[in-house]
Amino acid sequence: MTSVLFWLAVDAASTLAALDLDAESVDALARRRLGRLLFDSARNNVFYQRRLQDAGIEWADPILERDPYRALAALPPVSKLELRQAGSKALAGGRVHPKWRSSASSGSTGEPFRVYYEPRAWAMLKYTVKLRARRACGVGPTDRVVILDAVAPGAAGSRLEQAIGCGRISVLQPPSAVAAALVAFQPDVIYGLPSALHEAARALQDRGDHVDVTAVFTSGELLDGSARGLLAAAFEAPIYDIYGTSETKEIAWECPQGGMHLNNDVVRLEVLDDFGRSLPAGEEGNLVATLLVNRAMPLLRYLTGDRGALLSGTCSCGRSSPLLGVVTGRAADVLVLRGGQRISPYALTCALERVSGVLRYQVSQLDPARVRVRAILEGAANRETIAAQMRSALRFDVAPFLDADVEFVDRLPTGPRAKFRVVEPL
């Protein structure tokens, strides 16, 4: 943690100030970061070195400094599966360094995945970039923040989070327990999935309790107008949506005027059609992200698995950052289990991601006490072992009565309009 604290101290002021820079200054900063990242990847990363060479670009090519955006556009988008298959070749120097931090995917795409970060990148993406956006929404340094998270019940946050008054409450426990923990914590600000927040609000109402919060932040699931209205009424506070991924961290955040601002000093977001061609503002396509500040495991034109659109113009708040339109990717539905127990799909995906050897999976609810798990395995994985581990994980983390029919397949089915759903409720 020492190295993360060091970089927090070094970069905090400049990262916070970047939020209010003019568009030309932010673009210059992003361009420099991208040029350095491409140069470093071309020299020290076997996976991207080959992709750049295939595009006719060597590490000494002047284009990396002169026009890094054009160099980036020459690379084909990269999928989660390609990076997983690349293994250590996708890491700087070909190995994991002891001081690196890592983050596992949330399961929204059904493809478990881990990304590694340098301490400096982790400090910036995990803390400072989030802090500046929350500050712009009125969150003060002494406000008590609670995160509804898919952690083990009773698990504490990091020492740094505890030091700044930030707590975590597990959503892998009954909503009544979540409500009791909220009342005990008495937060000023709540952060969580819309489905988890909705369940917590229902449980608070059932208890006859209320938490007096000044803001609620949502992420990880599609927040439509109906869900926003329900949460605003339940918590009697403004609702701010956040868009990001476990791999890139926070990509865009909603300001008090309603604009979804891109953190374009640390991430470059493109909208591409299904053939990899760039789409103009206002047209929906595949969201492709390039993380500009992490050399440990670079993400260059990374396919997020979501769809959305960029908007033209600027926000009425006066900030110059580009705006993200509606993201139409990861809508989630609550599952109702036996006895009326209601759980977020993320409780299932977090449980299943503890099982190694799985390339991709999909869960379909069959009845209130049973689900079907279809899984694509890595080549050498043992089917009997993985099936047993999946059943145990679901019973331990989700519900002790939950049975699972486990099937191993070569392909996973898609829903209407070919949209893939990781978790399908009844």
Coordinates of C-alpha atoms in Angstrom, one line a residue:
M1 CA 0.0 0.0 0.0
T2 CA 3.0 2.3 0.6
S3 CA 3.6 2.8 -3.2
V4 CA -0.1 3.6 -3.8
L5 CA -0.1 6.2 -1.0
F6 CA 3.1 7.7 -2.5
W7 CA 1.5 8.1 -6.0
L8 CA -1.7 9.5 -4.5
A9 CA 0.4 12.2 -2.9
V10 CA 2.3 12.8 -6.2
D11 CA -0.6 12.9 -8.6
A12 CA -3.6 14.0 -6.6
A13 CA -3.4 17.7 -7.3
S14 CA -2.8 17.5 -11.0
T15 CA -5.5 14.7 -11.5
L16 CA -8.1 16.7 -9.6
A17 CA -7.2 19.9 -11.5
A18 CA -7.5 18.1 -14.9
L19 CA -11.3 18.0 -14.5
D20 CA -11.5 21.7 -15.1
L21 CA -9.0 22.0 -17.9
D22 CA -10.0 23.3 -21.3
A23 CA -10.5 20.8 -24.1
E24 CA -7.3 21.6 -25.9
S25 CA -5.2 21.1 -22.7
V26 CA -6.9 17.7 -21.9
D27 CA -6.4 16.5 -25.4
A28 CA -2.7 17.4 -25.3
L29 CA -2.4 15.5 -22.0
A30 CA -4.2 12.5 -23.4
R31 CA -2.1 12.5 -26.6
R32 CA 1.2 12.5 -24.6
R33 CA 0.0 9.7 -22.4
L34 CA -1.1 7.6 -25.4
G35 CA 2.1 8.2 -27.2
R36 CA 4.2 7.0 -24.2
L37 CA 1.9 4.0 -23.7
L38 CA 2.2 2.9 -27.3
F39 CA 6.0 3.3 -27.3
D40 CA 6.3 1.4 -24.1
S41 CA 3.9 -1.4 -25.3
A42 CA 5.9 -1.7 -28.6
R43 CA 9.1 -2.2 -26.6
N44 CA 8.1 -4.2 -23.5
N45 CA 4.8 -6.0 -24.3
V46 CA 5.1 -9.1 -26.5
F47 CA 1.3 -9.2 -27.3
Y48 CA 1.0 -5.6 -28.4
Q49 CA 4.4 -5.5 -30.0
R50 CA 3.2 -8.1 -32.5
R51 CA -0.1 -6.3 -33.1
L52 CA 1.7 -3.1 -33.8
Q53 CA 4.1 -4.9 -36.1
D54 CA 1.2 -6.4 -37.9
A55 CA 0.0 -2.9 -38.5
G56 CA 3.4 -1.9 -39.8
I57 CA 4.5 0.0 -36.7
E58 CA 7.8 -0.5 -34.8
W59 CA 8.8 0.9 -31.5
A60 CA 11.0 3.6 -33.1
D61 CA 8.3 4.7 -35.6
P62 CA 7.9 8.5 -35.3
I63 CA 4.1 8.1 -35.7
L64 CA 3.9 7.0 -32.0
E65 CA 4.8 10.5 -30.9
R66 CA 3.7 12.5 -33.9
D67 CA 0.2 11.0 -34.3
P68 CA -0.6 8.5 -31.6
Y69 CA -4.3 8.5 -32.4
R70 CA -3.6 7.4 -36.0
A71 CA -1.3 4.7 -34.7
L72 CA -3.9 3.5 -32.2
A73 CA -6.6 3.4 -35.0
A74 CA -4.4 1.0 -37.0
L75 CA -4.8 -1.6 -34.3
P76 CA -7.7 -4.0 -34.4
P77 CA -10.0 -4.0 -31.3
V78 CA -9.0 -6.6 -28.8
S79 CA -11.4 -8.9 -26.9
K80 CA -11.3 -10.2 -23.4
L81 CA -10.8 -13.7 -24.8
E82 CA -7.7 -12.7 -26.8
L83 CA -6.1 -11.1 -23.8
R84 CA -6.9 -14.2 -21.7
Q85 CA -5.4 -16.5 -24.3
A86 CA -2.3 -14.3 -24.5
G87 CA -1.6 -14.9 -20.8
S88 CA 1.7 -13.5 -19.6
K89 CA 2.5 -12.1 -23.1
A90 CA -0.1 -9.4 -22.4
L91 CA 1.9 -8.2 -19.3
A92 CA 4.8 -5.7 -19.4
G93 CA 8.0 -7.8 -19.1
G94 CA 6.0 -11.0 -19.4
R95 CA 5.3 -11.5 -15.7
V96 CA 3.3 -10.2 -12.7
H97 CA 5.3 -7.9 -10.5
P98 CA 4.8 -8.1 -6.7
K99 CA 3.8 -4.4 -6.3
W100 CA 1.1 -4.6 -9.0
R101 CA -2.5 -4.4 -8.0
S102 CA -5.2 -6.4 -9.8
S103 CA -8.9 -6.4 -10.4
A104 CA -11.3 -9.2 -11.5
S105 CA -14.2 -8.6 -13.8
S106 CA -17.7 -8.3 -12.4
G107 CA -19.2 -11.0 -14.5
S108 CA -21.4 -8.8 -16.7
T109 CA -20.1 -10.5 -19.8
G110 CA -19.9 -14.0 -18.4
E111 CA -16.1 -14.1 -19.0
P112 CA -14.0 -14.0 -15.8
F113 CA -11.0 -11.9 -16.4
R114 CA -8.2 -10.3 -14.3
V115 CA -6.3 -7.1 -15.2
Y116 CA -3.1 -5.9 -13.5
Y117 CA -2.1 -2.3 -12.8
E118 CA 1.0 -0.4 -11.7
P119 CA 0.6 1.3 -8.3
R120 CA 0.6 4.7 -9.9
A121 CA -2.2 3.7 -12.3
W122 CA -4.1 2.0 -9.4
A123 CA -3.9 5.1 -7.2
M124 CA -5.2 7.4 -10.0
L125 CA -8.0 5.1 -11.4
K126 CA -9.1 3.5 -8.1
Y127 CA -9.1 6.7 -6.0
T128 CA -8.2 10.1 -7.4
V129 CA -10.3 10.0 -10.6
K130 CA -13.3 8.8 -8.6
L131 CA -12.7 11.4 -5.9
R132 CA -12.7 14.3 -8.3
A133 CA -16.0 13.2 -9.8
R134 CA -17.7 12.7 -6.5
R135 CA -16.4 16.1 -5.3
A136 CA -18.0 17.7 -8.4
C137 CA -21.3 16.2 -7.3
G138 CA -21.0 17.8 -3.9
V139 CA -19.4 15.0 -1.8
G140 CA -17.2 16.5 0.8
P141 CA -14.0 15.1 2.4
T142 CA -15.7 14.3 5.7
D143 CA -18.8 12.6 4.2
R144 CA -19.3 9.0 5.2
V145 CA -19.6 6.8 2.1
V146 CA -20.9 3.3 2.0
I147 CA -20.5 0.9 -0.9
L148 CA -23.0 -2.0 -1.4
D149 CA -20.6 -4.6 -2.8
A150 CA -20.4 -8.3 -3.6
V151 CA -17.9 -9.0 -0.8
A152 CA -18.1 -11.6 1.9
P153 CA -20.4 -10.6 4.8
G154 CA -18.4 -8.8 7.4
A155 CA -15.5 -8.1 5.1
A156 CA -13.9 -4.7 5.7
G157 CA -12.7 -2.3 3.0
S158 CA -9.0 -1.4 2.5
R159 CA -7.2 0.5 5.2
L160 CA -7.2 3.5 3.1
E161 CA -11.0 3.3 2.6
Q162 CA -11.5 2.9 6.3
A163 CA -9.2 5.9 7.0
I164 CA -11.3 8.2 4.9
G165 CA -14.6 7.0 6.3
C166 CA -15.6 4.7 3.5
G167 CA -17.3 1.3 4.3
R168 CA -18.5 -1.7 2.4
I169 CA -21.7 -3.7 3.0
S170 CA -22.1 -7.1 1.5
V171 CA -25.0 -7.6 -0.9
L172 CA -24.5 -11.4 -0.6
Q173 CA -26.7 -11.3 2.5
P174 CA -30.4 -10.9 3.0
P175 CA -31.7 -7.4 2.2
S176 CA -32.9 -7.1 5.8
A177 CA -29.2 -7.4 6.9
V178 CA -28.1 -4.9 4.4
A179 CA -30.8 -2.4 5.7
A180 CA -29.6 -3.0 9.3
A181 CA -26.0 -2.3 8.3
L182 CA -27.0 0.9 6.5
V183 CA -28.9 2.1 9.6
A184 CA -25.9 1.3 11.8
F185 CA -23.4 3.0 9.4
Q186 CA -25.5 6.1 8.9
P187 CA -23.9 7.1 5.6
D188 CA -24.0 10.5 3.9
V189 CA -23.5 8.9 0.5
I190 CA -24.5 5.4 -0.9
Y191 CA -22.9 3.7 -3.9
G192 CA -24.1 0.5 -5.5
L193 CA -25.9 -1.4 -8.2
P194 CA -29.4 -0.1 -9.0
S195 CA -30.9 -3.6 -8.2
A196 CA -29.0 -3.8 -4.8
L197 CA -30.0 -0.2 -3.9
H198 CA -33.6 -1.0 -4.8
E199 CA -33.6 -4.1 -2.6
A200 CA -32.0 -2.1 0.3
A201 CA -34.6 0.6 0.0
R202 CA -37.5 -1.9 0.1
A203 CA -35.9 -3.5 3.2
L204 CA -35.5 -0.1 4.9
Q205 CA -39.2 0.6 4.2
D206 CA -40.2 -2.8 5.6
R207 CA -38.3 -2.0 8.8
G208 CA -39.8 1.4 9.0
D209 CA -36.2 2.9 8.9
H210 CA -34.7 5.7 6.8
V211 CA -31.1 6.8 6.1
D212 CA -30.6 10.5 5.5
V213 CA -28.2 10.7 2.5
T214 CA -27.2 13.6 0.3
A215 CA -26.4 11.6 -2.8
V216 CA -26.8 8.1 -4.3
F217 CA -24.4 6.8 -7.0
T218 CA -25.2 3.9 -9.2
S219 CA -23.1 1.8 -11.6
G220 CA -22.8 -1.7 -13.1
E221 CA -26.4 -2.0 -14.4
L222 CA -28.6 -0.1 -16.8
L223 CA -30.3 2.8 -15.0
D224 CA -33.5 3.6 -16.8
G225 CA -35.9 6.4 -16.0
S226 CA -38.2 4.2 -13.9
A227 CA -35.4 2.8 -11.7
R228 CA -33.9 6.3 -11.3
G229 CA -37.3 7.7 -10.1
L230 CA -37.9 4.8 -7.7
L231 CA -34.4 5.3 -6.1
A232 CA -34.8 9.1 -5.9
A233 CA -38.1 8.7 -4.1
A234 CA -36.9 6.0 -1.8
F235 CA -33.7 7.7 -0.6
E236 CA -35.0 11.3 -1.1
A237 CA -31.7 12.2 -2.7
P238 CA -30.3 13.0 -6.2
I239 CA -29.2 10.0 -8.2
Y240 CA -25.9 10.1 -10.1
D241 CA -25.1 7.3 -12.6
I242 CA -21.5 6.1 -13.3
Y243 CA -20.3 4.1 -16.3
G244 CA -17.2 2.0 -16.1
T245 CA -15.9 -1.5 -16.2
S246 CA -13.9 -3.6 -13.8
E247 CA -11.0 -3.6 -16.3
T248 CA -10.9 0.2 -17.0
K249 CA -12.4 1.5 -13.8
E250 CA -14.5 4.7 -14.2
I251 CA -15.0 5.8 -17.8
A252 CA -17.8 8.4 -17.4
W253 CA -19.7 10.0 -14.5
E254 CA -22.9 12.1 -14.3
C255 CA -22.7 15.7 -13.0
P256 CA -25.5 17.6 -11.3
Q257 CA -26.7 19.0 -14.6
G258 CA -27.2 15.5 -16.0
G259 CA -24.2 15.2 -18.4
M260 CA -22.3 12.0 -18.5
H261 CA -18.7 13.3 -18.6
L262 CA -15.9 11.1 -20.1
N263 CA -12.7 10.9 -18.0
N264 CA -10.8 11.5 -21.3
D265 CA -7.5 12.3 -19.6
V266 CA -7.2 8.7 -18.5
V267 CA -9.3 6.7 -20.9
R268 CA -10.0 7.1 -24.6
L269 CA -13.5 5.9 -25.6
E270 CA -14.4 5.1 -29.2
V271 CA -17.7 3.9 -30.8
L272 CA -17.2 1.4 -33.6
D273 CA -19.6 -0.5 -35.8
D274 CA -19.4 -4.3 -36.1
F275 CA -16.7 -4.0 -38.8
G276 CA -14.5 -1.8 -36.6
R277 CA -15.2 1.5 -38.3
S278 CA -15.5 4.6 -36.2
L279 CA -19.1 6.0 -35.9
P280 CA -20.0 9.7 -35.6
A281 CA -21.5 11.3 -32.5
G282 CA -25.1 10.2 -31.9
E283 CA -24.8 6.8 -33.6
E284 CA -24.9 3.7 -31.3
G285 CA -22.1 1.1 -31.6
N286 CA -19.6 -1.0 -29.7
L287 CA -17.8 0.9 -27.0
V288 CA -14.0 0.4 -27.2
A289 CA -11.8 1.7 -24.5
T290 CA -8.0 2.5 -24.3
L291 CA -6.7 3.0 -20.8
L292 CA -4.0 5.7 -21.1
V293 CA -2.2 5.4 -17.8
N294 CA -1.5 1.7 -17.1
R295 CA 1.5 0.0 -18.6
A296 CA 1.4 -3.1 -16.5
M297 CA -1.3 -4.7 -18.6
P298 CA -2.2 -2.3 -21.4
L299 CA -5.7 -2.2 -22.7
L300 CA -5.5 -0.8 -26.3
R301 CA -8.8 -0.6 -28.1
Y302 CA -10.4 -3.0 -25.6
L303 CA -13.9 -4.2 -26.5
T304 CA -15.9 -3.5 -23.3
G305 CA -18.9 -5.7 -24.4
D306 CA -21.2 -2.7 -24.1
R307 CA -22.9 -0.5 -26.7
G308 CA -23.5 3.2 -26.6
A309 CA -23.0 6.5 -28.3
L310 CA -21.0 9.7 -27.9
L311 CA -22.8 13.0 -27.9
S312 CA -21.8 16.2 -29.7
G313 CA -21.7 19.5 -27.8
T314 CA -20.8 20.2 -24.2
C315 CA -22.6 20.1 -20.9
S316 CA -24.4 23.1 -19.4
C317 CA -22.1 22.7 -16.3
G318 CA -19.4 24.3 -18.3
R319 CA -16.8 21.5 -18.3
S320 CA -15.2 20.7 -21.6
S321 CA -15.1 16.9 -21.4
P322 CA -16.9 14.9 -24.1
L323 CA -20.3 13.4 -23.2
L324 CA -21.4 9.8 -23.3
G325 CA -25.0 9.0 -24.3
V326 CA -27.1 6.2 -23.1
V327 CA -25.2 2.9 -22.7
T328 CA -27.4 0.0 -23.7
G329 CA -25.2 -2.9 -22.5
R330 CA -25.6 -4.4 -19.1
A331 CA -29.2 -4.4 -17.9
A332 CA -29.8 -6.6 -14.9
D333 CA -33.0 -8.2 -13.5
V334 CA -33.5 -9.3 -10.0
L335 CA -34.1 -13.0 -9.4
V336 CA -36.8 -14.2 -7.0
L337 CA -35.9 -17.4 -5.2
R338 CA -37.8 -19.7 -2.9
G339 CA -39.5 -17.9 0.0
G340 CA -39.5 -14.6 -1.9
Q341 CA -35.8 -14.1 -1.5
R342 CA -34.7 -11.5 -4.1
I343 CA -31.0 -11.4 -5.3
S344 CA -29.0 -9.4 -7.8
P345 CA -27.6 -11.4 -10.8
Y346 CA -24.2 -10.2 -9.6
A347 CA -24.5 -12.4 -6.6
L348 CA -24.5 -15.3 -9.0
T349 CA -21.7 -14.1 -11.2
C350 CA -19.5 -13.2 -8.2
A351 CA -19.9 -16.7 -6.9
L352 CA -19.1 -18.4 -10.2
E353 CA -16.1 -16.3 -10.8
R354 CA -14.4 -18.0 -7.9
V355 CA -14.3 -21.2 -10.1
S356 CA -11.2 -21.3 -12.2
G357 CA -10.9 -23.0 -15.6
V358 CA -14.0 -21.4 -17.1
L359 CA -13.8 -19.3 -20.3
R360 CA -17.4 -18.2 -20.4
Y361 CA -20.7 -19.0 -18.8
Q362 CA -24.4 -18.3 -18.7
V363 CA -27.0 -18.8 -15.9
S364 CA -30.7 -19.4 -16.5
Q365 CA -33.2 -19.6 -13.7
L366 CA -35.4 -22.8 -14.0
D367 CA -37.5 -22.4 -10.9
P368 CA -37.3 -20.6 -7.5
A369 CA -34.7 -23.2 -6.2
R370 CA -32.8 -24.2 -9.3
V371 CA -30.7 -22.7 -12.1
R372 CA -29.0 -24.1 -15.1
V373 CA -25.3 -23.1 -15.7
R374 CA -23.9 -23.5 -19.2
A375 CA -20.2 -23.2 -19.4
I376 CA -17.4 -23.2 -21.9
L377 CA -14.2 -24.6 -20.3
E378 CA -10.5 -24.1 -20.9
G379 CA -9.0 -27.1 -22.7
A380 CA -7.5 -28.9 -19.7
A381 CA -10.3 -28.2 -17.2
N382 CA -11.8 -31.2 -15.4
R383 CA -15.6 -31.1 -15.9
E384 CA -16.6 -33.1 -12.8
T385 CA -14.4 -30.9 -10.5
I386 CA -15.7 -27.6 -12.0
A387 CA -19.4 -28.7 -11.8
A388 CA -19.0 -29.6 -8.1
Q389 CA -17.2 -26.2 -7.5
M390 CA -20.0 -24.3 -9.2
R391 CA -22.7 -26.0 -7.2
S392 CA -20.8 -25.4 -3.9
A393 CA -20.1 -21.7 -4.8
L394 CA -23.8 -21.0 -5.5
R395 CA -25.0 -22.7 -2.4
F396 CA -22.4 -21.0 -0.2
D397 CA -22.6 -17.5 -1.6
V398 CA -26.1 -17.2 -2.9
A399 CA -28.6 -19.6 -1.1
P400 CA -28.0 -22.9 0.7
F401 CA -31.0 -24.5 -1.1
L402 CA -30.0 -23.5 -4.6
D403 CA -29.5 -26.4 -7.0
A404 CA -27.6 -26.1 -10.3
D405 CA -27.8 -28.2 -13.4
V406 CA -24.3 -27.7 -15.0
E407 CA -23.9 -28.2 -18.7
F408 CA -20.7 -27.9 -20.7
V409 CA -21.1 -26.5 -24.2
D410 CA -19.0 -25.2 -27.1
R411 CA -21.3 -22.2 -27.7
L412 CA -23.7 -20.1 -25.6
P413 CA -27.2 -19.1 -26.9
T414 CA -28.1 -15.5 -27.3
G415 CA -31.4 -13.7 -26.7
P416 CA -33.6 -11.5 -28.9
R417 CA -31.6 -9.4 -31.4
A418 CA -28.5 -11.6 -30.6
K419 CA -28.1 -9.8 -27.2
F420 CA -26.2 -12.1 -24.8
R421 CA -27.5 -12.2 -21.3
V422 CA -25.3 -13.7 -18.6
V423 CA -28.1 -14.2 -16.1
E424 CA -31.7 -15.0 -17.3
P425 CA -34.3 -14.8 -14.5
L426 CA -37.7 -16.6 -14.8

